[in-house]
XYZ file of C-alpha atoms in Angstrom:
307
model
C 0.000 0.000 0.000
C 1.454 3.338 -1.045
C 1.497 6.204 1.401
C 2.252 9.905 1.403
C 4.258 12.016 3.803
C 1.132 13.948 4.744
C -1.426 11.145 4.939
C -1.857 7.405 4.557
C -3.371 6.151 1.348
C -6.961 4.951 1.906
C -7.482 1.226 2.149
C -10.188 -0.855 0.430
C -12.819 -0.052 3.061
C -12.022 3.646 3.008
C -12.215 3.751 -0.791
C -15.565 1.982 -0.720
C -16.825 4.396 1.926
C -15.631 7.393 -0.092
C -17.442 6.106 -3.183
C -20.643 5.707 -1.175
C -20.321 9.238 0.209
C -19.692 10.578 -3.286
C -22.772 8.871 -4.709
C -24.973 9.957 -1.794
C -23.702 13.539 -1.975
C -24.222 13.705 -5.732
C -27.744 12.362 -5.402
C -28.498 14.898 -2.667
C -27.258 17.783 -4.836
C -29.245 16.536 -7.830
C -32.295 16.219 -5.596
C -31.934 19.814 -4.407
C -31.576 21.022 -7.991
C -34.645 19.036 -9.056
C -36.632 20.392 -6.107
C -35.596 23.973 -6.958
C -36.629 23.504 -10.587
C -39.938 21.984 -9.489
C -40.693 24.902 -7.172
C -39.729 27.442 -9.810
C -41.991 25.741 -12.325
C -44.807 25.613 -9.773
C -44.462 29.357 -9.139
C -44.474 30.064 -12.869
C -40.846 31.255 -12.961
C -40.006 28.895 -15.841
C -42.863 30.009 -18.062
C -41.728 31.023 -21.582
C -43.167 34.532 -21.246
C -41.012 35.145 -18.148
C -37.812 34.418 -20.034
C -39.075 36.174 -23.129
C -38.375 39.528 -21.433
C -34.715 39.152 -22.369
C -35.698 39.424 -26.035
C -36.830 42.972 -25.306
C -34.417 45.568 -26.651
C -34.786 47.780 -23.578
C -33.955 44.947 -21.181
C -30.910 43.951 -23.162
C -29.771 47.572 -23.331
C -30.080 47.940 -19.565
C -28.084 44.763 -18.993
C -25.433 45.902 -21.458
C -25.147 49.303 -19.762
C -24.906 47.619 -16.361
C -22.119 45.331 -17.575
C -20.204 48.249 -19.112
C -20.555 50.310 -15.940
C -19.355 47.372 -13.839
C -16.354 46.821 -16.104
C -15.556 50.534 -16.034
C -15.492 50.576 -12.229
C -13.461 47.370 -12.192
C -10.905 48.663 -14.702
C -10.234 51.878 -12.763
C -10.333 50.251 -9.319
C -8.188 47.306 -10.453
C -5.476 49.542 -11.913
C -5.449 51.849 -8.886
C -5.351 48.908 -6.452
C -2.293 47.461 -8.201
C -0.460 50.795 -8.140
C -1.420 51.435 -4.510
C -0.473 47.892 -3.530
C 2.971 48.268 -5.095
C 3.588 51.578 -3.305
C 2.377 50.240 0.049
C 4.482 47.091 -0.268
C 7.636 49.105 -0.994
C 6.826 51.504 1.848
C 6.274 48.677 4.320
C 9.615 47.112 3.353
C 11.416 50.448 3.748
C 14.321 50.764 6.172
C 12.879 54.062 7.412
C 10.816 53.149 10.471
C 8.385 56.059 10.103
C 7.543 55.122 6.506
C 7.235 51.433 7.347
C 5.011 52.091 10.392
C 2.710 54.433 8.444
C 2.317 51.905 5.621
C 1.707 49.084 8.110
C -0.916 51.111 9.975
C -2.693 52.074 6.749
C -2.777 48.469 5.539
C -3.994 47.007 8.806
C -6.624 49.733 9.257
C -8.332 49.370 5.897
C -8.048 45.591 5.897
C -9.882 45.551 9.218
C -12.681 47.945 8.198
C -15.452 46.201 6.202
C -15.383 47.316 2.595
C -19.076 48.198 2.621
C -18.534 50.678 5.463
C -15.645 52.302 3.593
C -17.697 52.704 0.418
C -20.706 54.058 2.277
C -18.591 56.525 4.298
C -16.939 57.825 1.126
C -20.317 58.177 -0.561
C -21.698 60.224 2.353
C -18.523 62.329 2.326
C -18.828 63.074 -1.375
C -22.526 63.898 -1.067
C -21.914 66.200 1.914
C -18.984 68.105 0.424
C -19.712 67.604 -3.272
C -19.370 71.311 -4.078
C -15.976 71.559 -2.365
C -14.732 68.304 -3.863
C -16.121 68.992 -7.338
C -18.180 65.798 -7.408
C -21.602 66.007 -9.053
C -24.343 63.629 -10.151
C -23.526 59.938 -10.348
C -19.819 60.651 -10.134
C -20.125 60.695 -6.327
C -21.224 57.056 -6.362
C -18.614 56.161 -8.978
C -15.685 57.625 -7.054
C -16.926 56.326 -3.715
C -17.044 52.825 -5.163
C -13.740 53.140 -7.028
C -11.791 54.607 -4.103
C -13.241 52.131 -1.632
C -12.367 49.170 -3.843
C -8.916 50.599 -4.608
C -7.997 51.166 -0.966
C -9.175 47.791 0.331
C -7.852 45.673 -2.526
C -4.674 47.756 -2.694
C -3.938 46.778 0.922
C -4.455 43.115 0.067
C -2.285 43.411 -3.048
C 0.427 45.047 -0.920
C 0.563 41.994 1.335
C 0.699 39.710 -1.698
C 3.596 41.650 -3.221
C 5.396 41.820 0.140
C 5.128 38.049 0.478
C 6.598 37.672 -2.999
C 9.505 40.006 -2.196
C 10.284 38.122 1.021
C 10.220 34.843 -0.919
C 13.194 35.900 -3.073
C 16.212 33.823 -1.955
C 18.366 35.711 0.518
C 21.526 34.681 -1.314
C 20.516 36.643 -4.392
C 19.922 39.773 -2.325
C 23.261 39.451 -0.534
C 25.019 38.891 -3.861
C 23.425 42.065 -5.240
C 24.613 44.052 -2.226
C 28.077 42.542 -2.623
C 28.172 43.898 -6.175
C 27.621 47.395 -4.779
C 23.951 47.883 -5.626
C 21.848 50.176 -3.468
C 18.658 49.026 -1.754
C 16.491 50.829 -4.310
C 18.353 49.107 -7.151
C 18.058 45.711 -5.480
C 14.334 46.264 -4.980
C 13.561 47.449 -8.531
C 15.990 45.252 -10.464
C 15.942 42.025 -8.470
C 13.200 41.602 -5.885
C 10.123 43.248 -7.443
C 10.412 41.571 -10.876
C 10.675 38.130 -9.276
C 7.947 38.893 -6.733
C 5.467 40.117 -9.343
C 6.175 37.155 -11.594
C 5.757 34.646 -8.765
C 2.628 36.250 -7.304
C 0.938 37.244 -10.575
C -1.693 34.462 -10.441
C -2.561 35.455 -6.877
C -2.785 39.103 -7.853
C -5.148 38.297 -10.702
C -7.219 36.160 -8.337
C -7.556 39.216 -6.097
C -8.719 41.162 -9.138
C -11.532 38.612 -9.417
C -12.543 39.607 -5.887
C -12.424 43.254 -6.969
C -14.750 42.478 -9.860
C -17.250 40.757 -7.595
C -17.091 43.553 -5.020
C -18.290 46.069 -7.611
C -21.768 44.733 -6.778
C -21.523 46.671 -3.485
C -22.362 49.756 -5.532
C -25.935 48.493 -5.208
C -25.979 49.823 -1.616
C -25.149 53.389 -2.656
C -27.629 53.233 -5.573
C -24.889 53.301 -8.205
C -26.158 51.909 -11.498
C -23.848 48.933 -11.838
C -25.058 45.503 -12.978
C -26.684 44.350 -9.727
C -28.515 47.635 -9.141
C -29.688 47.659 -12.762
C -30.967 44.094 -12.390
C -32.897 45.006 -9.260
C -34.507 47.983 -10.959
C -35.556 45.835 -13.917
C -36.944 43.071 -11.699
C -39.019 45.587 -9.715
C -40.361 47.433 -12.749
C -41.251 44.474 -14.990
C -44.400 42.450 -14.310
C -45.105 39.146 -16.063
C -48.191 37.078 -15.249
C -48.904 39.390 -12.337
C -45.500 38.867 -10.689
C -41.984 40.310 -10.875
C -39.483 38.052 -12.719
C -36.921 38.278 -9.930
C -35.707 34.684 -10.248
C -35.093 34.918 -13.990
C -33.217 38.207 -13.668
C -31.085 36.897 -10.803
C -30.168 33.763 -12.768
C -29.161 35.741 -15.865
C -27.197 38.364 -13.932
C -25.532 35.664 -11.828
C -24.482 33.874 -15.007
C -22.943 37.112 -16.301
C -20.945 37.573 -13.096
C -19.786 33.955 -13.253
C -18.698 34.365 -16.877
C -16.664 37.492 -16.115
C -15.010 35.905 -13.068
C -14.235 32.692 -14.960
C -12.594 34.757 -17.701
C -10.265 36.388 -15.161
C -9.593 33.057 -13.450
C -8.765 31.527 -16.821
C -6.324 34.371 -17.441
C -4.614 33.655 -14.108
C -4.332 29.948 -14.953
C -2.929 30.712 -18.401
C -0.308 33.073 -16.975
C 0.697 30.516 -14.357
C 1.123 27.763 -16.953
C 3.043 30.074 -19.259
C 5.338 31.019 -16.397
C 6.079 27.361 -15.687
C 7.002 26.729 -19.338
C 9.435 29.656 -19.409
C 13.044 28.567 -19.631
C 15.063 29.547 -16.602
C 18.702 29.522 -15.707
C 21.817 29.411 -17.821
C 22.014 26.998 -20.720
C 24.524 24.236 -20.038
C 27.352 24.216 -22.548
C 27.910 21.156 -24.666
C 30.541 18.747 -23.401
C 33.914 19.055 -25.082
C 35.953 16.192 -26.450
C 37.807 14.331 -23.657
C 41.545 14.973 -23.403
C 43.538 11.758 -23.729
C 46.653 11.670 -21.568
C 49.862 10.675 -23.359
C 51.402 7.456 -22.288
C 55.009 7.387 -21.128
C 56.057 5.711 -24.369
C 54.592 8.613 -26.325
C 56.606 11.279 -24.451
C 59.408 13.064 -26.343
C 62.914 11.644 -25.991
C 64.141 14.797 -24.227
C 61.568 14.374 -21.395
C 62.544 10.697 -21.075
C 66.173 11.648 -20.721
C 65.434 14.295 -18.122
C 63.322 11.874 -16.186
C 66.087 9.296 -16.232
C 68.644 11.819 -15.030
């Protein structure tokens, strides 16, 4: 029986038990799905006219606008979170105690505060001082959502980058210092490139979280995808009822598709990074040198040896 360092390989009884659990669990999940479909059909949520609303040009336009608004918030917040994360990571790794302490305090503070509270507080701030801040109309909700997402996810990205920098072998860093490089040169030329390359899949996975968190704009009435879906579900009536279930399923599928696209990008980058050639190419072996036998030595060397 083969075994692993971390656990013992399951025996015949354990494998049989695991198969039984798998079958029972699968049947339970299929039963729940069948029950949900039955209840939806009983409530009329699977009627053709309910799903026919998505053939309406206005509904499709609203969904398209919601997706574009969500992607716009995600693009700005994602870029800002990466920049902020890089700056915070470098600041936290600084040899200046004041800079390091300030960066550490900022990261720990905004990682501890729930993101929803941060977004809501920024929204109230922009609405209260909109004339002084130059924020008008829906831009208050946009910037509240963008800044909140950027600050929170930037703090998380900073910890990811810091972990990648600390994972660089210490010997490489000491060798760079031995060559006379300054700390800033070691950081920019040696540590950060390796850290970003190693942690890139994790950073993209955090961007998936950023994309999903754009739905928090629903709380501050910003017209992103979730808020748009809620407005449509409340304003459309089919067979005397609101098609909430159908709208939620379609919008949920859109979110899943966008997140799977980003996750697929992270997987592709990770696989590409593994295929990249590393290190120095080993030179081809040269022809072996055959030592001369004593009989092949010149006569002068024989004479000298004899003397």
